[in-house]
Amino acid sequence: QVQLVESGGGLVQPGGSLTLSCAASGIIFTMGWYRQAPGKQRELVASITRGGRTDYADSVKGRFTISRDNAKNTVYLQMNNLTSEDTAVYYCNDLIRGLSWGQGTQVTVSS
């Protein structure tokens, strides 16, 4: 099965930016970035098809940009103008196949 490894998280001040990466060990199809905040359910925040069509949750629209490099089997999430509400563990997954979840990458937005 394809393995997923997320990276790029960290501590950032409100208004700051981060770029997350999701590296897959094999071919991936429609991919999504999810996040799970403490005490909350995991939610889908952005998705991208192999052809590059994107979709975003209203909460991140205009601030987050999802992209991919099919040759590298990698998906990215550029996050700008971060707020405390964006604090969560971020995961990626294949929306079509529902792969095993990776370890995620922690994003903490705090002054």
Short mmCIF file of C-alpha atoms in Angstrom, two decimals:
data_model
loop_
_atom_site.label_atom_id
_atom_site.label_comp_id
_atom_site.label_asym_id
_atom_site.label_seq_id
_atom_site.Cartn_x
_atom_site.Cartn_y
_atom_site.Cartn_z
CA GLN A 1 0.00 0.00 0.00
CA VAL A 2 1.11 3.55 -0.67
CA GLN A 3 2.60 5.22 2.39
CA LEU A 4 2.11 8.91 3.17
CA VAL A 5 4.57 11.14 5.02
CA GLU A 6 3.61 14.67 5.99
CA SER A 7 6.15 17.33 6.90
CA GLY A 8 6.64 21.07 7.18
CA GLY A 9 4.63 21.89 10.27
CA GLY A 10 5.84 24.02 13.12
CA LEU A 11 5.17 26.99 15.35
CA VAL A 12 4.24 30.20 13.58
CA GLN A 13 2.91 33.55 14.70
CA PRO A 14 -0.55 34.75 13.70
CA GLY A 15 -0.42 36.15 10.20
CA GLY A 16 2.48 33.95 9.29
CA SER A 17 2.89 31.31 6.62
CA LEU A 18 3.87 27.67 6.32
CA THR A 19 4.14 25.18 3.51
CA LEU A 20 3.32 21.56 4.19
CA SER A 21 4.45 18.62 2.08
CA CYS A 22 2.95 15.18 1.65
CA ALA A 23 5.24 12.62 0.09
CA ALA A 24 3.70 9.40 -1.18
CA SER A 25 5.58 6.17 -1.86
CA GLY A 26 3.56 5.51 -5.01
CA ILE A 27 1.03 6.94 -7.40
CA ILE A 28 -1.70 9.04 -5.88
CA PHE A 29 -4.97 10.27 -7.29
CA THR A 30 -7.31 12.91 -5.90
CA MET A 31 -5.55 14.07 -2.77
CA GLY A 32 -6.77 16.01 0.19
CA TRP A 33 -5.29 17.84 3.12
CA TYR A 34 -7.16 17.28 6.36
CA ARG A 35 -6.69 18.71 9.81
CA GLN A 36 -7.71 17.71 13.28
CA ALA A 37 -7.73 20.17 16.15
CA PRO A 38 -7.83 19.00 19.78
CA GLY A 39 -11.29 17.78 20.68
CA LYS A 40 -12.58 18.15 17.14
CA GLN A 41 -13.24 15.81 14.26
CA ARG A 42 -10.85 15.56 11.35
CA GLU A 43 -11.96 17.87 8.55
CA LEU A 44 -11.06 18.16 4.88
CA VAL A 45 -9.63 21.60 4.12
CA ALA A 46 -8.40 21.27 0.52
CA SER A 47 -8.34 18.78 -2.31
CA ILE A 48 -6.73 18.47 -5.72
CA THR A 49 -7.26 16.09 -8.62
CA ARG A 50 -4.40 14.70 -10.70
CA GLY A 51 -5.34 17.24 -13.32
CA GLY A 52 -4.99 20.09 -10.85
CA ARG A 53 -8.57 20.96 -10.09
CA THR A 54 -8.78 22.29 -6.56
CA ASP A 55 -11.43 22.76 -3.92
CA TYR A 56 -11.27 24.41 -0.49
CA ALA A 57 -13.23 24.58 2.71
CA ASP A 58 -14.74 28.00 3.28
CA SER A 59 -12.59 28.46 6.38
CA VAL A 60 -9.35 28.42 4.36
CA LYS A 61 -10.46 29.74 0.99
CA GLY A 62 -8.24 32.60 -0.14
CA ARG A 63 -5.55 31.76 2.41
CA PHE A 64 -4.49 28.19 1.58
CA THR A 65 -3.29 26.86 -1.75
CA ILE A 66 -3.01 23.18 -2.56
CA SER A 67 -0.71 22.01 -5.34
CA ARG A 68 0.99 18.84 -6.48
CA ASP A 69 3.91 17.43 -8.40
CA ASN A 70 2.74 14.20 -10.00
CA ALA A 71 6.26 13.24 -11.04
CA LYS A 72 7.32 13.32 -7.39
CA ASN A 73 4.07 11.91 -5.97
CA THR A 74 4.00 14.91 -3.66
CA VAL A 75 1.26 17.27 -2.61
CA TYR A 76 1.77 20.66 -0.99
CA LEU A 77 -0.31 23.02 1.10
CA GLN A 78 0.75 26.65 1.17
CA MET A 79 -0.85 28.32 4.17
CA ASN A 80 -0.90 32.11 4.50
CA ASN A 81 -2.35 34.54 7.01
CA LEU A 82 -2.57 31.83 9.64
CA THR A 83 -4.73 32.25 12.72
CA SER A 84 -5.05 30.35 15.97
CA GLU A 85 -8.04 28.58 14.46
CA ASP A 86 -5.65 26.85 12.06
CA THR A 87 -3.82 25.11 14.89
CA ALA A 88 -4.17 21.38 14.30
CA VAL A 89 -2.42 18.25 13.15
CA TYR A 90 -2.47 18.20 9.36
CA TYR A 91 -2.76 15.01 7.36
CA CYS A 92 -2.97 14.12 3.70
CA ASN A 93 -4.81 11.25 2.09
CA ASP A 94 -6.09 9.92 -1.18
CA LEU A 95 -9.81 10.73 -1.37
CA ILE A 96 -10.43 7.87 -3.80
CA ARG A 97 -8.60 5.03 -2.05
CA GLY A 98 -8.57 6.10 1.57
CA LEU A 99 -5.01 5.08 2.38
CA SER A 100 -3.66 4.46 5.86
CA TRP A 101 -3.15 7.73 7.67
CA GLY A 102 0.36 9.05 8.14
CA GLN A 103 1.66 10.53 11.36
CA GLY A 104 0.58 14.03 10.39
CA THR A 105 2.42 17.25 10.98
CA GLN A 106 1.63 19.64 13.81
CA VAL A 107 0.85 23.26 13.00
CA THR A 108 0.65 25.62 15.95
CA VAL A 109 -0.28 29.25 15.46
CA SER A 110 0.53 31.29 18.51
CA SER A 111 2.21 34.49 19.54
#
